[in-house]
Short mmCIF file of C-alpha atoms and ligand atoms in Angstrom, two decimals:
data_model
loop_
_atom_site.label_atom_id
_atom_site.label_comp_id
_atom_site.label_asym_id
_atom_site.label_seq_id
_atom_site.Cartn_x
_atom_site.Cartn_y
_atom_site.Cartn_z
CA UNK T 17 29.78 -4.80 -4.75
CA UNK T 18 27.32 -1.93 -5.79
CA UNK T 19 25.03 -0.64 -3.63
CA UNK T 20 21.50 -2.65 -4.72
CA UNK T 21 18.28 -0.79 -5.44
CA UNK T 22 16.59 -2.05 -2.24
CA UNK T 23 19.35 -1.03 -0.15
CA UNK T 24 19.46 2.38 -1.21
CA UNK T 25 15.81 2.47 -0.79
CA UNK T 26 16.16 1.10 2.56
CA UNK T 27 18.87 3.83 4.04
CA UNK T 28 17.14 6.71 2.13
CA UNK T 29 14.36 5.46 3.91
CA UNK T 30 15.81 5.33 7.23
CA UNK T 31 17.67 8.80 6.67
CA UNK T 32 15.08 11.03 5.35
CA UNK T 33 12.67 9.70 7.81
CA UNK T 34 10.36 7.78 5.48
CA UNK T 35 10.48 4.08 7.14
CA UNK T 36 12.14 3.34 10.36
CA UNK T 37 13.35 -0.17 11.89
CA UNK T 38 10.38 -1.15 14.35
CA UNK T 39 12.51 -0.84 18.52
CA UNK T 40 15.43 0.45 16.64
CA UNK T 41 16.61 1.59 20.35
CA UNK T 42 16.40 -2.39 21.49
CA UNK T 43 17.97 -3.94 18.59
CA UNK T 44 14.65 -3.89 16.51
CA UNK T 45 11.98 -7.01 16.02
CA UNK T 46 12.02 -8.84 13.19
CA UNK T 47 9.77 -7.79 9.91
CA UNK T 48 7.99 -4.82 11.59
CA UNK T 49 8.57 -1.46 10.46
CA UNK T 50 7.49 2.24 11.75
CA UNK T 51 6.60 4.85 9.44
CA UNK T 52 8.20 8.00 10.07
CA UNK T 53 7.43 11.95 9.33
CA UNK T 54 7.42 11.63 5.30
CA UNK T 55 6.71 7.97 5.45
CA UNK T 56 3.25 8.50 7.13
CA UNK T 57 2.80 11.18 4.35
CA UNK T 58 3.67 8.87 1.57
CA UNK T 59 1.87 6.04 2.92
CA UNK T 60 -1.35 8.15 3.92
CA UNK T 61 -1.49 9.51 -0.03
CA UNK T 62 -1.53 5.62 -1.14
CA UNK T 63 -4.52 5.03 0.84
CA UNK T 64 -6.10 8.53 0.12
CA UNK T 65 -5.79 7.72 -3.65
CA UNK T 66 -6.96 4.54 -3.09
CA UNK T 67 -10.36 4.93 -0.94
CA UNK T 68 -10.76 8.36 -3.61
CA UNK T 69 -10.77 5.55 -6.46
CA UNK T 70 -12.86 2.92 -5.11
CA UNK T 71 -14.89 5.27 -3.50
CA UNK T 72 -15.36 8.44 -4.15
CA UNK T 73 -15.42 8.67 -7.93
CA UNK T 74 -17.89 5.78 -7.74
CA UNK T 75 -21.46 5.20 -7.22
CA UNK T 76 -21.07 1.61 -6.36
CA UNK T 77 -18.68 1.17 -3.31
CA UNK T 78 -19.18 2.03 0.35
CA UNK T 79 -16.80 2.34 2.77
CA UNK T 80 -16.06 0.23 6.18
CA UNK T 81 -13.53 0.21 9.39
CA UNK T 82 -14.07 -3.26 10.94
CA UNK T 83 -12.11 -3.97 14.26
CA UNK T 84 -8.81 -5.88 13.79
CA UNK T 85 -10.19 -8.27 16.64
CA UNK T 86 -13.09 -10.12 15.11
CA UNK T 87 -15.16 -13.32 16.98
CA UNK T 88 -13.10 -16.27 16.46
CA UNK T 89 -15.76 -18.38 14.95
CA UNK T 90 -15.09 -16.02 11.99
CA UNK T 91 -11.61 -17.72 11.37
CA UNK T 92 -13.51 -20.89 11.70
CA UNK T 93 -15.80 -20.27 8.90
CA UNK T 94 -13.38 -18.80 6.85
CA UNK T 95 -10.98 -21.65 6.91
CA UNK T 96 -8.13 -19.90 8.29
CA UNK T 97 -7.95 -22.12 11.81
CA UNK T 98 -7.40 -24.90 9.71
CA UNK T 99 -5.83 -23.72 5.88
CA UNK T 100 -3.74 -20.46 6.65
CA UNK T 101 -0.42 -22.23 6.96
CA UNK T 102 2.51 -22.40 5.12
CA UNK T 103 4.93 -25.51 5.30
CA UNK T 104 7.54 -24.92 6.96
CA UNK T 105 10.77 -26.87 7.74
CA UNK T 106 13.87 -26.42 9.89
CA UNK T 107 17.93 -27.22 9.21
CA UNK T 108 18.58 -29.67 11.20
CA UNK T 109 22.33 -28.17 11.08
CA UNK T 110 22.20 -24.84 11.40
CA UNK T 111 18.76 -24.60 13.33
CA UNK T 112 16.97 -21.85 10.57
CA UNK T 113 13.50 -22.21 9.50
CA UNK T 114 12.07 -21.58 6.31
CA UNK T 115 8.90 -21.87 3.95
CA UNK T 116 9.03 -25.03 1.97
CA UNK T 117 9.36 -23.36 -1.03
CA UNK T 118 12.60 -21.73 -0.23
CA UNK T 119 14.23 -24.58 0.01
CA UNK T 120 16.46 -25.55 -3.58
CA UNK T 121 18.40 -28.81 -4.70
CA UNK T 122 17.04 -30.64 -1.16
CA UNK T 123 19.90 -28.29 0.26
CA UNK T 124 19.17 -25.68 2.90
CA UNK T 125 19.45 -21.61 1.64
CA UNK T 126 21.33 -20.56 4.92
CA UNK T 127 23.99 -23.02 5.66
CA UNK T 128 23.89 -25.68 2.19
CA UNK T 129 23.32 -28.51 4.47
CA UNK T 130 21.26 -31.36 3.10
CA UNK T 131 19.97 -32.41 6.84
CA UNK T 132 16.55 -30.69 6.23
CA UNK T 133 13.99 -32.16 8.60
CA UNK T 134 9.82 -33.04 7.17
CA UNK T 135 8.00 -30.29 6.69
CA UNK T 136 5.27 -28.90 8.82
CA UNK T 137 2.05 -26.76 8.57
CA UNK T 138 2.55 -23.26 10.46
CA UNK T 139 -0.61 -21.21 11.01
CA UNK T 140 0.49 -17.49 10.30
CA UNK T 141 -2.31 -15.90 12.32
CA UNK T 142 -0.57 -14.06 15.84
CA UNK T 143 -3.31 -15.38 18.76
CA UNK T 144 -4.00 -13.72 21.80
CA UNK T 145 -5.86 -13.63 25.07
CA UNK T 146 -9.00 -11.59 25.10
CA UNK T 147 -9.94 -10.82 28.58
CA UNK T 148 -8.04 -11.49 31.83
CA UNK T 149 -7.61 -15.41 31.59
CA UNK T 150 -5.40 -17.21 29.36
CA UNK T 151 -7.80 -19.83 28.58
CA UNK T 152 -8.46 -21.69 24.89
CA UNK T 153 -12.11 -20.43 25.30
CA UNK T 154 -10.98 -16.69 25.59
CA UNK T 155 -7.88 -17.04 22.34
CA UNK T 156 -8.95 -13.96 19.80
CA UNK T 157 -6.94 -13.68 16.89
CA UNK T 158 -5.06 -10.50 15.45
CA UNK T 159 -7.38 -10.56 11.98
CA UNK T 160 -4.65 -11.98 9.03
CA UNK T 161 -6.93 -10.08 6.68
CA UNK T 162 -9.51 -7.30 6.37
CA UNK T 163 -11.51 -9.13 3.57
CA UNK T 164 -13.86 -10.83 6.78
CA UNK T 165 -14.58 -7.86 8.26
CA UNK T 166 -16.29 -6.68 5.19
CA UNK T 167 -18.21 -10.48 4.74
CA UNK T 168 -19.71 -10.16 8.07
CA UNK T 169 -20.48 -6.79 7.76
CA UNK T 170 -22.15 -7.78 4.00
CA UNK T 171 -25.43 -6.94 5.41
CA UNK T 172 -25.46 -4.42 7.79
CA UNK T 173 -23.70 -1.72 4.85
CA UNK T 174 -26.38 -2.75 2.32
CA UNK T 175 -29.59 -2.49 4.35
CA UNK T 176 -27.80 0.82 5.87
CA UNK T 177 -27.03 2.38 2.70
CA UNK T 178 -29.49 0.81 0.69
CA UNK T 179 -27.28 -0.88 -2.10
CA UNK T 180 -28.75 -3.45 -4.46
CA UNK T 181 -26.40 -5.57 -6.16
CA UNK T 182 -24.10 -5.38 -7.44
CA UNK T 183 -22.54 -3.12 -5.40
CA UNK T 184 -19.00 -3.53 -3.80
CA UNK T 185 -17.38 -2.86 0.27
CA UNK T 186 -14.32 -1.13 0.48
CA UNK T 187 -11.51 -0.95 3.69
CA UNK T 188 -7.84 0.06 4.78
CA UNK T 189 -6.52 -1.96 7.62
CA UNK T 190 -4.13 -3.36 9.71
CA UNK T 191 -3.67 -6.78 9.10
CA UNK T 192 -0.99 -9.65 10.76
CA UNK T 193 1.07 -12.46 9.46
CA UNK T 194 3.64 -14.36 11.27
CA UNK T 195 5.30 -15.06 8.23
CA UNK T 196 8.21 -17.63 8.33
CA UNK T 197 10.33 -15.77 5.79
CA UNK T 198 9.85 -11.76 6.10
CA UNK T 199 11.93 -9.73 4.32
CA UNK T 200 13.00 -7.39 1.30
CA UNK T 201 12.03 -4.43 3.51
CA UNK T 202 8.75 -3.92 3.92
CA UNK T 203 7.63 -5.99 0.74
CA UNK T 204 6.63 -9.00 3.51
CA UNK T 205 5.90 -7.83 6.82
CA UNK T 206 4.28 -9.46 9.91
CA UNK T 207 1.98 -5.89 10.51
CA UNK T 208 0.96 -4.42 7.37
CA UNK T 209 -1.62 -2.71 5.78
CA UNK T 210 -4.41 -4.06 3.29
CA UNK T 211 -6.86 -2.36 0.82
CA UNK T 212 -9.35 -4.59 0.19
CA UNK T 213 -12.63 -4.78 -1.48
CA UNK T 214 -15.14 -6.94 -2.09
CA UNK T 215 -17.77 -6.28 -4.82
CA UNK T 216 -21.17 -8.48 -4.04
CA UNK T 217 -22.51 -9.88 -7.61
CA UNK T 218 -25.41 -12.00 -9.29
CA UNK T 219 -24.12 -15.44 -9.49
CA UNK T 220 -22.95 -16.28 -13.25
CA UNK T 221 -22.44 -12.14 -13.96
CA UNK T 222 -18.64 -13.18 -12.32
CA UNK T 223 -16.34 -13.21 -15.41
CA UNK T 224 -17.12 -9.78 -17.16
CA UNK T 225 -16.68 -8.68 -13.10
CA UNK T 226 -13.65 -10.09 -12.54
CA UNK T 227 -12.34 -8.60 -16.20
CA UNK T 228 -13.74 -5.01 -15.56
CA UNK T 229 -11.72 -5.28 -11.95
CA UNK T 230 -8.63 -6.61 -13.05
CA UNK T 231 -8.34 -3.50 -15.33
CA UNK T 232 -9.28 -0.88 -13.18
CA UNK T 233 -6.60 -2.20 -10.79
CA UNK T 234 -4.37 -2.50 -13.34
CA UNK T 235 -5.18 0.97 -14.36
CA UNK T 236 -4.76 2.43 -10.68
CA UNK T 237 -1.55 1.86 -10.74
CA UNK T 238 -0.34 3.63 -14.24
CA UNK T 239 -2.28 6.25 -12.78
CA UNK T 240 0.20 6.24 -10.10
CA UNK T 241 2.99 6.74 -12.21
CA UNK T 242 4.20 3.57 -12.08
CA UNK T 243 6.52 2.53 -14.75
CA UNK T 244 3.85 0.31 -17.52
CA UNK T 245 6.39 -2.18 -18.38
CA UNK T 246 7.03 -2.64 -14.95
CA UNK T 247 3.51 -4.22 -14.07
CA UNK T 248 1.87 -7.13 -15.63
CA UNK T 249 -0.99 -9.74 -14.94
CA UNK T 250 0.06 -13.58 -14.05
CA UNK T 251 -2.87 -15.86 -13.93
CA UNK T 252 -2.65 -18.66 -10.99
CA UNK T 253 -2.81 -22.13 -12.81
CA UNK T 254 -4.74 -24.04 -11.38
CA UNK T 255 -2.39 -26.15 -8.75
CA UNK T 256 -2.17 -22.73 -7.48
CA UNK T 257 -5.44 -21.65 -6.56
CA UNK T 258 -6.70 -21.35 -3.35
CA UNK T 259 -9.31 -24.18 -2.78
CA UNK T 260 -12.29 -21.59 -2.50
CA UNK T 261 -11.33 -19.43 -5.63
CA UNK T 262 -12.31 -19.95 -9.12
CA UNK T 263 -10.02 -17.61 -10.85
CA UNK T 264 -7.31 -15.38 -9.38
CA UNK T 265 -4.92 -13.26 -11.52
CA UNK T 266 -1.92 -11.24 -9.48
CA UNK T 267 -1.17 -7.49 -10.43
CA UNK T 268 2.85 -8.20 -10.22
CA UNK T 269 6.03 -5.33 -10.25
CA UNK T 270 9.03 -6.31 -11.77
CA UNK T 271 10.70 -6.00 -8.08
CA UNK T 272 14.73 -5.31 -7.94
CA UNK T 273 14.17 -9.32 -6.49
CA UNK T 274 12.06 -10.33 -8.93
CA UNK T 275 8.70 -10.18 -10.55
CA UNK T 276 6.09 -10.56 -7.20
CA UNK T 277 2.32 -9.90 -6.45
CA UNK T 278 1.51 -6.46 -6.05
CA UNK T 279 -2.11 -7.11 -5.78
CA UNK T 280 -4.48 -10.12 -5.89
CA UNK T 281 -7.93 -10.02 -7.80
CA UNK T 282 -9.85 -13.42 -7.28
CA UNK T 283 -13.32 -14.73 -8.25
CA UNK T 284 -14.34 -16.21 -4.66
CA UNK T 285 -17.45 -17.64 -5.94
CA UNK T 286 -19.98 -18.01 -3.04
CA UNK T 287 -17.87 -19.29 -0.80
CA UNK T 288 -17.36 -16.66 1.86
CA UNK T 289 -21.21 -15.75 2.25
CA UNK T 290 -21.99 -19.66 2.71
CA UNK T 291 -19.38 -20.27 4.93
CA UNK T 292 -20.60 -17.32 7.05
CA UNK T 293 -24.01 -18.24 6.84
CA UNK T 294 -23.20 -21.84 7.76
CA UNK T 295 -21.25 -20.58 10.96
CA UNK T 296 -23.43 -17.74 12.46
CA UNK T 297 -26.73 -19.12 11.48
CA UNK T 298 -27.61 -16.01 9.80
CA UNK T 299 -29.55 -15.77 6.24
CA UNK T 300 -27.22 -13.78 4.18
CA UNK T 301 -29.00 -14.33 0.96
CA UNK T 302 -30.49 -11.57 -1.26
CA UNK T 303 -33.47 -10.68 -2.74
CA UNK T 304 -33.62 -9.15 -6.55
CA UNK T 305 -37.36 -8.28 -6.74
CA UNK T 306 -36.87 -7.15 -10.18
CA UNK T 307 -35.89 -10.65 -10.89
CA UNK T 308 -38.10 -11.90 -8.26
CA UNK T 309 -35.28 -14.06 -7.38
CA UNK T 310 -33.50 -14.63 -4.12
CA UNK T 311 -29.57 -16.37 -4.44
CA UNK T 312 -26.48 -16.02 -2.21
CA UNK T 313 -24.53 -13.23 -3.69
CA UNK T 314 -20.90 -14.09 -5.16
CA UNK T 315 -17.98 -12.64 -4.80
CA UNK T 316 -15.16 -10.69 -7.20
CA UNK T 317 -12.22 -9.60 -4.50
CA UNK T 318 -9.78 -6.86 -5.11
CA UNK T 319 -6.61 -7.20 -2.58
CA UNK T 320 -3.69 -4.75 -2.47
CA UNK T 321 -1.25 -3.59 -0.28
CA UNK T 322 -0.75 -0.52 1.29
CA UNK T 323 3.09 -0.76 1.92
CA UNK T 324 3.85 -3.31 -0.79
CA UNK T 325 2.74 -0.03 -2.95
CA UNK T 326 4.47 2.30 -0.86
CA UNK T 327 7.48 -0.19 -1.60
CA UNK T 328 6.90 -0.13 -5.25
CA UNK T 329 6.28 3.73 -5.74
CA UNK T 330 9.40 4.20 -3.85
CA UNK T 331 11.67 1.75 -6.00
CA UNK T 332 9.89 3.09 -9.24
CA UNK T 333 10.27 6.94 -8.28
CA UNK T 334 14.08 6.49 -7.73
CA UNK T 335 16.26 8.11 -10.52
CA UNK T 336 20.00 9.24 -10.19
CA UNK T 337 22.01 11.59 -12.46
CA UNK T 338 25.30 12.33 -12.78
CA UNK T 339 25.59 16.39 -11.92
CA UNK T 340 28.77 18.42 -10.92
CA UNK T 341 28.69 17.29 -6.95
CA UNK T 342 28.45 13.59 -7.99
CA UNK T 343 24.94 12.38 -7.99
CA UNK T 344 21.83 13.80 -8.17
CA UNK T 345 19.13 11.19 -6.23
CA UNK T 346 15.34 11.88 -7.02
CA UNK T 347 12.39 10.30 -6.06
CA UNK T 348 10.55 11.02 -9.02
CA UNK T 349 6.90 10.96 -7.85
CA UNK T 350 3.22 11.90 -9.26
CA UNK T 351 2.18 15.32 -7.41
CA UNK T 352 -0.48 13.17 -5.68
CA UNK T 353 2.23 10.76 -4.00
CA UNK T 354 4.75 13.35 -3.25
CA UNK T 355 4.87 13.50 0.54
CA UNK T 356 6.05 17.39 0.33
CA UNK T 357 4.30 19.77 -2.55
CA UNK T 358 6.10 22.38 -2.26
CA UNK T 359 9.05 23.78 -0.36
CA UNK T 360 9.79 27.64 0.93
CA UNK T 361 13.75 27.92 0.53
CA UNK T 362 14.60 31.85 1.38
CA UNK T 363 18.39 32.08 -0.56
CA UNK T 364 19.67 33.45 2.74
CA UNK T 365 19.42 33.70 6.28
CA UNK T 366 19.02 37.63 5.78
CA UNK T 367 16.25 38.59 8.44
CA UNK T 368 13.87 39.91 5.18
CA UNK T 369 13.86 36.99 3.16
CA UNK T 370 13.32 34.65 5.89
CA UNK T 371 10.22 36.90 6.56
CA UNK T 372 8.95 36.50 3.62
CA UNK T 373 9.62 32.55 2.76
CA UNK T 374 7.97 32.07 6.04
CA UNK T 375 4.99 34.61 5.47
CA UNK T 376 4.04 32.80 1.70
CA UNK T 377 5.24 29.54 3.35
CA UNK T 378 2.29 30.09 5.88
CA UNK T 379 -0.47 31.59 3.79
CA UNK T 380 0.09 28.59 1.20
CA UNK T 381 -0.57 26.03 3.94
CA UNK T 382 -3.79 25.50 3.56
CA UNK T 383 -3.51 24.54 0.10
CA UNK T 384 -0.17 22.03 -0.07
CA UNK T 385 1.22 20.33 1.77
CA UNK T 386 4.72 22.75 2.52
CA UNK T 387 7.74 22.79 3.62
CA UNK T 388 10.12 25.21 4.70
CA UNK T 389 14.14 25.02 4.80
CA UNK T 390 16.71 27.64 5.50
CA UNK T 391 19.92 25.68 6.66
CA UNK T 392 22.82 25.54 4.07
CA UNK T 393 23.74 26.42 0.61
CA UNK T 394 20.33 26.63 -2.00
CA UNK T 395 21.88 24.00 -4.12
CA UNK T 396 21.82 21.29 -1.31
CA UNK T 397 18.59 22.39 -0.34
CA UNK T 398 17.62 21.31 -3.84
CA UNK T 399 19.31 18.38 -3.69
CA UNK T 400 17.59 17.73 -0.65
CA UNK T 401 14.05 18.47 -1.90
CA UNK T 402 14.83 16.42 -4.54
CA UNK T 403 15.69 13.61 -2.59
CA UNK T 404 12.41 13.37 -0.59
CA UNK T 405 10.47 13.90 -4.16
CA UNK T 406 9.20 17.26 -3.69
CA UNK T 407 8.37 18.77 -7.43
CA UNK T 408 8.45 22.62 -6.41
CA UNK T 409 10.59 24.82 -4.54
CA UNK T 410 10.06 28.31 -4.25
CA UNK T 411 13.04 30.70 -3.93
CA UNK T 412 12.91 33.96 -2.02
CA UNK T 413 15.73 36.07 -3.16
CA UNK T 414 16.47 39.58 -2.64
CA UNK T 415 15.20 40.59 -6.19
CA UNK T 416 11.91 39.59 -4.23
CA UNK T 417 11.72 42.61 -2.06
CA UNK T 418 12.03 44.72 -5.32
CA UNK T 419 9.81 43.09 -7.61
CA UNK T 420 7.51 41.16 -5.21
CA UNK T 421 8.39 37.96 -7.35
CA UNK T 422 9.97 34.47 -6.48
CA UNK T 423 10.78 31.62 -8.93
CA UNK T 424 9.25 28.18 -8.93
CA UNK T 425 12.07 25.50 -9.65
CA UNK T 426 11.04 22.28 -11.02
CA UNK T 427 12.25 19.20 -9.48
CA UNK T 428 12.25 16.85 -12.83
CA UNK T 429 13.42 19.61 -15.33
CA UNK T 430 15.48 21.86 -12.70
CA UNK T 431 13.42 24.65 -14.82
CA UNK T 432 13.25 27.58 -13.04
CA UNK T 433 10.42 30.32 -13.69
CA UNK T 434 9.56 33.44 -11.87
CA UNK T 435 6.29 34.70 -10.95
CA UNK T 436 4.39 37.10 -9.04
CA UNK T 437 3.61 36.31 -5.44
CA UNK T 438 0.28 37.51 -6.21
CA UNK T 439 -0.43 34.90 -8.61
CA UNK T 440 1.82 32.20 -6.77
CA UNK T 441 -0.69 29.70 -5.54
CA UNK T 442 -2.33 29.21 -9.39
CA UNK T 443 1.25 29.16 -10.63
CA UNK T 444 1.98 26.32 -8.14
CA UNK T 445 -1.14 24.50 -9.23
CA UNK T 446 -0.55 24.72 -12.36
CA UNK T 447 3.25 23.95 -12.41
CA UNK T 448 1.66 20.38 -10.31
CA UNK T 449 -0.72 19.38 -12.68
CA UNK T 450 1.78 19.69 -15.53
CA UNK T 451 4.21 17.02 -13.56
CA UNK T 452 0.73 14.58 -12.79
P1 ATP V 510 2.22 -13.51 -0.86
O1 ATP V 510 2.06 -14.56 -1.93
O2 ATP V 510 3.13 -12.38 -1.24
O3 ATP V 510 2.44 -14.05 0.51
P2 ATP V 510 -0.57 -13.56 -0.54
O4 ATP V 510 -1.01 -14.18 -1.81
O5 ATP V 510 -0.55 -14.32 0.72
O6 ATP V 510 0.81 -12.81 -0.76
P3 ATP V 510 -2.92 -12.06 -0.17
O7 ATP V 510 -3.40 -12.89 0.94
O8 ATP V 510 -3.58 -12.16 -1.49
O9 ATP V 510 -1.37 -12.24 -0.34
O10 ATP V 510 -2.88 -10.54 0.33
C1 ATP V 510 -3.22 -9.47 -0.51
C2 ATP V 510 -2.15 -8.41 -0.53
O11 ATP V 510 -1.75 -8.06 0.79
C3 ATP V 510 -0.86 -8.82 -1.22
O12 ATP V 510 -0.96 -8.65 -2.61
C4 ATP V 510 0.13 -7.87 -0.61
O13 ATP V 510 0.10 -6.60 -1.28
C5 ATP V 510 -0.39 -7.69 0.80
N1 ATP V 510 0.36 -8.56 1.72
C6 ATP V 510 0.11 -9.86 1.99
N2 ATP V 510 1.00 -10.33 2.90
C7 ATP V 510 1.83 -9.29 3.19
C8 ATP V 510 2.94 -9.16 4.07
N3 ATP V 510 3.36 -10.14 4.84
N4 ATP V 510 3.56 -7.94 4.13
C9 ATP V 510 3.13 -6.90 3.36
N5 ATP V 510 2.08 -6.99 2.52
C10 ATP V 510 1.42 -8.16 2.44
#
């Protein structure tokens, strides 16, 4: 059987050091994954791109890093004590568990067995122990999403930074799931990595809200790279919608195992602020004084993940072609996703040209991220580059010591150019911005 897509994301992964198996040493543990040298990289220029978007380039977001350990009562008032669960029920033949839904023709996926026991509610939060006794009264929970932090944080960023609504709280976090059914790599995790945002609104001003956010998610993405007939919209019908939400619509990828949520946007109404006000006691209501009017702000939720997007760059960057050693693999990504900019590759191991890559490699530091590479023939170097994703190389050959020149080679064209080392940091820049 062919290799599939996922699997030969998975050992690239593994091999060029962009995701490792979590204990690899022990055997591993299930659904938890360690980002290695290129992987951290690739992951950090996801969230980079992301707080630039929601952030930076705005005048209407702020920023927040809540702790992953939050007060319990939060989980109370946000209905995850008693509603996070999935249904879950167990073979009676063959002993595996899975999520309701898994389960086809009243027949069991592992093992085919009919003998499928009732199903259960399984709360996915992980609980632990705050403090040295392991009593109910001390149970903290590992937070199963970032969205709260922001909630209870509503009003200490707007009286800090002086927002009036509508104005929107954006974070990057760790979040935790014990998920009954993990799996296609790091699509569903039990540690992972939200971006979340919540944008505070008028009540009633919720559906042009929700519209303008669904497109400049939507948008986020293309600007990516990703593929555009590889993302669409599905709207939850209504059987589907979380009791709290009033509209949700998913930002899906057409996954090598089908079409799944990328991203959620949802129309939360004002049920988060309530609930928190209910619970702590706290007035969390605002006051418009140009409208002299004072209401309980709503809520228009944006909710991505980190690695599912890591995932999906990685799956929509990789490209093979035939060439005259077999097959050329590329990750073909933007330059702002690439983990590597630009590699130094001196053609030999000759004492002068290693000088020099490493001299340009060095004074070009500061502005890309670089990499340098002298082991084995140039052409697998390429290959090697090209592997990883890196758009540039720059070749030091001996023609360099004459002419003080190198060539650029371009990862998605294989077009080679030569320039003057004295103009090679605006060539580089500009032969980025040409591959976006
Ligand atoms: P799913 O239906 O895939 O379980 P969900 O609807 O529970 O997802 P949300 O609670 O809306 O997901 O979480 C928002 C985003 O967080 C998801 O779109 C996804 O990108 C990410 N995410 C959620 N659960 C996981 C997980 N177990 N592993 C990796 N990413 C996740």
């Amino acid at each position: 059987m062919p290799e599939s897509l996922i699997d030969k994301i998975t050992s690239l992964a593994k091999r060029r050091g962009f995701i490792f198996p979590s204990s690899e040493i022990y055997g591993g543990i299930n659904a938890c994954w360690d980002y290695g040298p290129l992987g951290v990289r690739l992951k950090g220029n996801v969230k980079a791109a992301w707080m630039r978007t929601m952030t930076q380039l705005r005048d209407d977001v702020e920023p927040l890093d809540a702790a992953i350990l939050m007060h319990p009562r939060v989980w109370e008032a946000s209905g995850h004590v008693e509603n996070f669960t999935d249904p879950m029920v167990d073979c009676r033949d063959c002993r595996h568990r899975f999520r309701a839904d898994e389960i086809r023709d009243a027949r069991c996926p592992n093992c085919r067995s009919t003998n499928i026991g009732e199903a259960r509610q399984f709360n996915l939060m992980f609980k632990t122990f705050m403090g040295p006794v392991e009593e109910d009264a001390a149970v903290v929970y590992l937070r199963p999403e970032t969205a709260q932090g922001i909630y209870v944080n509503f009003e200490n960023v707007r009286q800090s930074s002086r927002r009036r609504i509508p104005f929107g709280i954006a974070q990057i976090g760790k979040a935790f799931r014990n998920e009954i059914s993990p799996g296609n790599f790091i699509f569903r995790s039990r540690e992972f990595e939200q971006m979340e945002m919540q944008y505070f609104i008028k009540p009633g001003t919720d559906e042009d809200t929700f519209e303008y956010w669904r497109h400049q998610r939507m948008q986020w993405y293309l600007d990516l790279g990703i593929k555009k007939d590889k993302l669409r919209f599905r709207e939850h019908g209504p059987d589907e919608l979380a009791h709290y939400a009033r509209k949700a619509m998913d930002i899906e990828y057409d996954f090598p195992f089908g079409w799944k949520e990328l991203e959620g946007i949802h129309n939360r109404g004002d049920w988060d602020l309530s609930r928190h006000q209910q619970f702590s006691g706290k007035d969390l209501t605002y006051f418009d004084d140009a409208a002299n009017e004072r209401f309980l702000p709503w809520v228009i939720e944006t909710s991505a993940g980190a690695d599912r997007a890591a995932l999906t760059l990685l799956l929509d960057a990789y490209d093979e072609e035939p060439d005259k050693d077999g097959v050329r693999v590329i990750l073909r990504f933007s330059k702002d996703i690439a983990p590597i900019k630009v590699a130094f590759l001196p053609l030999s191991k000759k004492e002068n040209l290693t000088e020099l890559a490493l001299r340009l490699e060095h004074e070009l530091r500061p502005h890309f991220v670089t990499d340098y590479d002298e082991t084995a023939s140039i052409g697998k170097r390429y290959r090697r580059q090209d592997e990883i994703g890196t758009p540039l190389c720059v070749t030091v050959d001996f023609q360099s010591l004459e002419d003080n020149a190198v060539t650029i080679r371009e990862r998605d064209s294989m077009e080679q150019q030569r320039v003057s080392i004295d103009r090679l940091r605006e060539a580089l820049q500009d032969a980025l911005d040409r591959i976006g």
